[in-house]
Amino acid sequence: MAGVRLEHVYKKYPGSDLASVKDINLDIKDKEFLVLVGPSGCGKSTTLRMIAGLEEISEGKLFIGDRLVNDVAPKDRDIAMVFQSYALYPHMNVYQNMAFGLKLRKFKKADIDKRVREAAKILDIEHLLDRKPKALSGGQRQRVALGRAIVREPQVFLMDEPLSNLDAKLRGQMRAEISKLAKRLETTVIYVTHDQVEAMTMGDRIVVMKDGIIQQAASPEELYNHPTNIFVAGFIGAPSMNFIAGSLTDKGGELRFKADGIDVVMPEGKAKILRDKGYANKEVILGIRPDDFHEEPVFMEASPNTIVSAHIDVAENLGHEMILYMNGIGTQAVTARVDGRSTLREGQNVKLAIDMNKAHIFDKESEQNVFEN
Amino acid sequence: MSDWEQLQHILKCPIIAEDLLVSDHSEWTSLEPGTVIMDQAESLKAIWRVDHRTLRQLTIKRSTWTDTEKALVQWAVTQQVGQGSAGTFETDSKSDGERKSRALGDWIVQQAAIGGTETVPGSLATDGRLYAEMIPFLLETDHAAEASAFSELQKLLASFLDEEVIVIPLKAQEWLVLAPVSLTRDTLEERDDQTEMLEDSLASIGSGLQEMLASEWIGECHLAVGRPMKPVKSIVQSVMLLQETIELGRIFEMGSNIHLPWNMHLERLLISIPENVRMRYVEQAFGRSDVFMEPETLSTLETFFALDCNVSETAKKLYIHRNTLLYRLDKLKQESGLDVRVFRDAVLMKIILLLYKVTKRT
């Protein structure tokens, strides 16, 4: 197994002045499960394809272990890839599909057999070894594609949206299985997804990308609790963080955030940082996660300075939680997540307290998180 | 024991036999086939022309030579040239196969350049399989292959398909592979419902082959697959069709590396329209082609058309709510005047989208 290092990596396509991937610097540790996440066109797949050797690196260096591999062919990089549009070899059965890479590398028959059967056992496809791909379900095919990668025992696994062709239920199952598998194989995994739930549940570390640039690379907890800018804050977490444009007013020893339908006091620690950085009496953007709205009386009594009133447009009860879509706070709809046993209903006016200790303030121009930069 | 090995044994020094391309050694272009040049500098070299594109060079490393030894080498080489073979090492016999394939490849390229429809001349159609039905695959690699690519590719394909295939190098980084039709029969016969079309079977073999070549051999590459044909009669037309298919695929199917001629009818028709006519049409039909500049619009439309204009399936595939998709389609209708949920408008939008792609890239 080995780590992967990208140093100032760029990708420019011929005929285009703009780089699709810009100045990527990443040090992926041995045995780390790293997730590249971002919207369509953010450069995550291009980055993975450069690591795989399927795209040339326009500028910069790529190391697998200590070896510079910019000019090394994909087959010689000691990596295994599983892609969204993986194609199993239709004329071979499952066993042959998994064994082919090893056969090419001139492994002994006994070793091939051992590896294929071990991988099949891990993936629970031992009973399918004689079947051809077309006789398999989507989930089974996906397992075979994974098996083909596993038997290689590569230094690094590269996966590009490997679950996106599966239905939601199967995707959930396979997500857990890939995580388990990575731990069991103790291998380095670089995993691309557009799905922040996959990213948050699978990755040791997540790299959020936008427009070919890394926005933030951190652990799931760090990304959720300390997003570095509005993009990351809005991308990570479902439902998304609420953003309310308003101003900070410093009056009577209190720093208050004010906008239409909201007038709340910033906690002292945060107020000090905001004053020190010159944000008092300036326009900013307040970020509040849906979870940080509270209806519990105890919380409301303890935080009288952070109570807001809103009208519930839609209340979605998911059993264990209720999602409220409200208006009346700021100019846009605001989402809150409360306990599933809540008695709140659509059409009601409601008072909720905000946990301002968890609130984020973003610079209106740069959109950077004031507390994290 | 081979002739060169006998010579090595007699002279007690190593003999290296290698093939050179005439194009890389302009100094030998005028060398007539069958003529042997002996050159003695640090080592004794014998060079002779094998065919119109290949030279063979024999290098014998030895500091001192007697006239008899030189005469012996001259005689041995002349014997080889006279036999029309340049040695009996195993590698040399493989190069012979490669030479024949290259000669056929050169002829195909020449014929394709003039749009020829001739059958393969008997002198080039020495492989009996050229008279049987074969499946053509055209491979275009993005990276240059190494000198040993021919034999590597041949071995790799034989191992992958478990069948002997014919590999024909065409232009630089372009290969024609002919595989027996039994490959599709296998997959077709095993269908329970017997309904799989030949084209589906060819597409799935092509996808598997492309993925294998990308990961196990050359990296990024494009592959086009054609319907089975008799190479001796149709090889040139087949190559021309597959070349055009890859060219169209690179323009119209960005992100896909496997291209199928039977999926390219509309694209083939549109590319044949002169550029100024295409441009004028896009302007007239749809004043604001800049709507497509938004990647979101492009990906929405492409997915919508790929899924036969099914709103629910498109929303699912794009991981967006159905209402978000409807909002996007309404917005597009406002901006373009075309409602892609209506068949007539969908056809027009599909054509404009394709024309936009080709005008943007020319």
PDB file of C-alpha atoms in Angstrom, chain A residues 49 53-56 73-75 81 83-92 100-101 103-105 132 134 148 152 161 163-165 171 194, chain B residues 142-143 152 156 159-162 183 186-188 190-191 196 201 204-205 207-209 211-212 214-220 257 299 317 319:
ATOM      1  CA  ARG A  49      -8.432  10.238 -13.980  1.00  0.00           C
ATOM      2  CA  GLY A  53      -3.155   7.890 -15.779  1.00  0.00           C
ATOM      3  CA  LEU A  54      -6.178   8.153 -18.075  1.00  0.00           C
ATOM      4  CA  GLU A  55      -5.653  11.908 -18.428  1.00  0.00           C
ATOM      5  CA  GLU A  56      -2.303  13.565 -18.893  1.00  0.00           C
ATOM      6  CA  ALA A  73       1.284   4.077 -18.044  1.00  0.00           C
ATOM      7  CA  PRO A  74      -1.917   3.246 -16.110  1.00  0.00           C
ATOM      8  CA  LYS A  75      -1.153  -0.466 -16.127  1.00  0.00           C
ATOM      9  CA  MET A  81     -10.057   1.421 -10.776  1.00  0.00           C
ATOM     10  CA  PHE A  83     -15.850   3.490 -12.427  1.00  0.00           C
ATOM     11  CA  GLN A  84     -19.496   4.432 -12.653  1.00  0.00           C
ATOM     12  CA  SER A  85     -19.731   3.026 -16.146  1.00  0.00           C
ATOM     13  CA  TYR A  86     -17.653  -0.049 -15.403  1.00  0.00           C
ATOM     14  CA  ALA A  87     -17.851  -2.595 -18.196  1.00  0.00           C
ATOM     15  CA  LEU A  88     -17.553  -6.224 -17.226  1.00  0.00           C
ATOM     16  CA  TYR A  89     -16.101  -8.484 -19.901  1.00  0.00           C
ATOM     17  CA  PRO A  90     -19.311  -9.954 -21.384  1.00  0.00           C
ATOM     18  CA  HIS A  91     -17.774 -13.091 -22.869  1.00  0.00           C
ATOM     19  CA  MET A  92     -16.137 -14.158 -19.603  1.00  0.00           C
ATOM     20  CA  PHE A 100      -8.033 -11.709 -16.102  1.00  0.00           C
ATOM     21  CA  GLY A 101      -5.813  -8.946 -14.695  1.00  0.00           C
ATOM     22  CA  LYS A 103      -3.514 -13.813 -15.713  1.00  0.00           C
ATOM     23  CA  LEU A 104      -2.046 -10.940 -17.706  1.00  0.00           C
ATOM     24  CA  ARG A 105       0.472 -10.323 -14.976  1.00  0.00           C
ATOM     25  CA  LYS A 132     -21.761 -14.477 -17.170  1.00  0.00           C
ATOM     26  CA  LYS A 134     -25.636 -10.544 -18.214  1.00  0.00           C
ATOM     27  CA  ARG A 148     -11.806  -7.332 -10.239  1.00  0.00           C
ATOM     28  CA  ARG A 152      -5.082  -7.055  -7.873  1.00  0.00           C
ATOM     29  CA  GLU A 161     -19.072   7.226  -8.476  1.00  0.00           C
ATOM     30  CA  LEU A 163     -22.571   3.295  -6.786  1.00  0.00           C
ATOM     31  CA  SER A 164     -24.437   5.799  -8.885  1.00  0.00           C
ATOM     32  CA  ASN A 165     -26.035   3.200 -11.162  1.00  0.00           C
ATOM     33  CA  ARG A 171     -26.482   2.140  -2.726  1.00  0.00           C
ATOM     34  CA  HIS A 194     -21.259  14.103  -6.013  1.00  0.00           C
TER      35      HIS A 194
ATOM     36  CA  ASP B 142      -4.271   9.056 -27.236  1.00  0.00           C
ATOM     37  CA  HIS B 143      -0.705   8.119 -26.365  1.00  0.00           C
ATOM     38  CA  GLU B 152       1.922  -6.751 -27.244  1.00  0.00           C
ATOM     39  CA  LEU B 156      -3.214  -9.128 -25.144  1.00  0.00           C
ATOM     40  CA  SER B 159      -5.595 -13.626 -24.236  1.00  0.00           C
ATOM     41  CA  PHE B 160      -8.612 -11.389 -23.655  1.00  0.00           C
ATOM     42  CA  LEU B 161     -10.855 -12.727 -26.416  1.00  0.00           C
ATOM     43  CA  ASP B 162      -9.527 -16.256 -26.230  1.00  0.00           C
ATOM     44  CA  LEU B 183     -17.435 -13.919 -30.232  1.00  0.00           C
ATOM     45  CA  ASP B 186     -21.301 -16.926 -27.718  1.00  0.00           C
ATOM     46  CA  THR B 187     -23.021 -14.032 -26.094  1.00  0.00           C
ATOM     47  CA  LEU B 188     -26.117 -14.191 -28.277  1.00  0.00           C
ATOM     48  CA  GLU B 190     -26.553 -17.733 -24.107  1.00  0.00           C
ATOM     49  CA  ARG B 191     -29.433 -15.322 -23.926  1.00  0.00           C
ATOM     50  CA  GLU B 196     -30.607  -9.446 -27.655  1.00  0.00           C
ATOM     51  CA  SER B 201     -23.828  -7.730 -28.158  1.00  0.00           C
ATOM     52  CA  SER B 204     -21.078  -4.787 -24.799  1.00  0.00           C
ATOM     53  CA  ILE B 205     -18.012  -6.572 -26.218  1.00  0.00           C
ATOM     54  CA  SER B 207     -17.185  -1.629 -23.970  1.00  0.00           C
ATOM     55  CA  GLY B 208     -15.393  -4.479 -22.220  1.00  0.00           C
ATOM     56  CA  LEU B 209     -12.573  -4.381 -24.760  1.00  0.00           C
ATOM     57  CA  GLU B 211     -12.046  -0.764 -20.687  1.00  0.00           C
ATOM     58  CA  MET B 212      -9.522  -3.580 -20.753  1.00  0.00           C
ATOM     59  CA  ALA B 214      -7.465   1.457 -21.249  1.00  0.00           C
ATOM     60  CA  SER B 215      -6.608  -0.145 -17.928  1.00  0.00           C
ATOM     61  CA  GLU B 216      -4.268  -2.929 -19.022  1.00  0.00           C
ATOM     62  CA  TRP B 217      -2.466  -1.468 -22.004  1.00  0.00           C
ATOM     63  CA  ILE B 218      -2.467   2.055 -23.331  1.00  0.00           C
ATOM     64  CA  GLY B 219      -4.581   4.326 -21.108  1.00  0.00           C
ATOM     65  CA  GLU B 220      -7.029   6.725 -22.734  1.00  0.00           C
ATOM     66  CA  ASN B 257     -14.871   6.290 -25.374  1.00  0.00           C
ATOM     67  CA  SER B 299     -26.130  18.181 -19.041  1.00  0.00           C
ATOM     68  CA  LYS B 317     -30.351  10.334 -12.984  1.00  0.00           C
ATOM     69  CA  TYR B 319     -30.062  13.597  -8.551  1.00  0.00           C
TER      70      TYR B 319
END
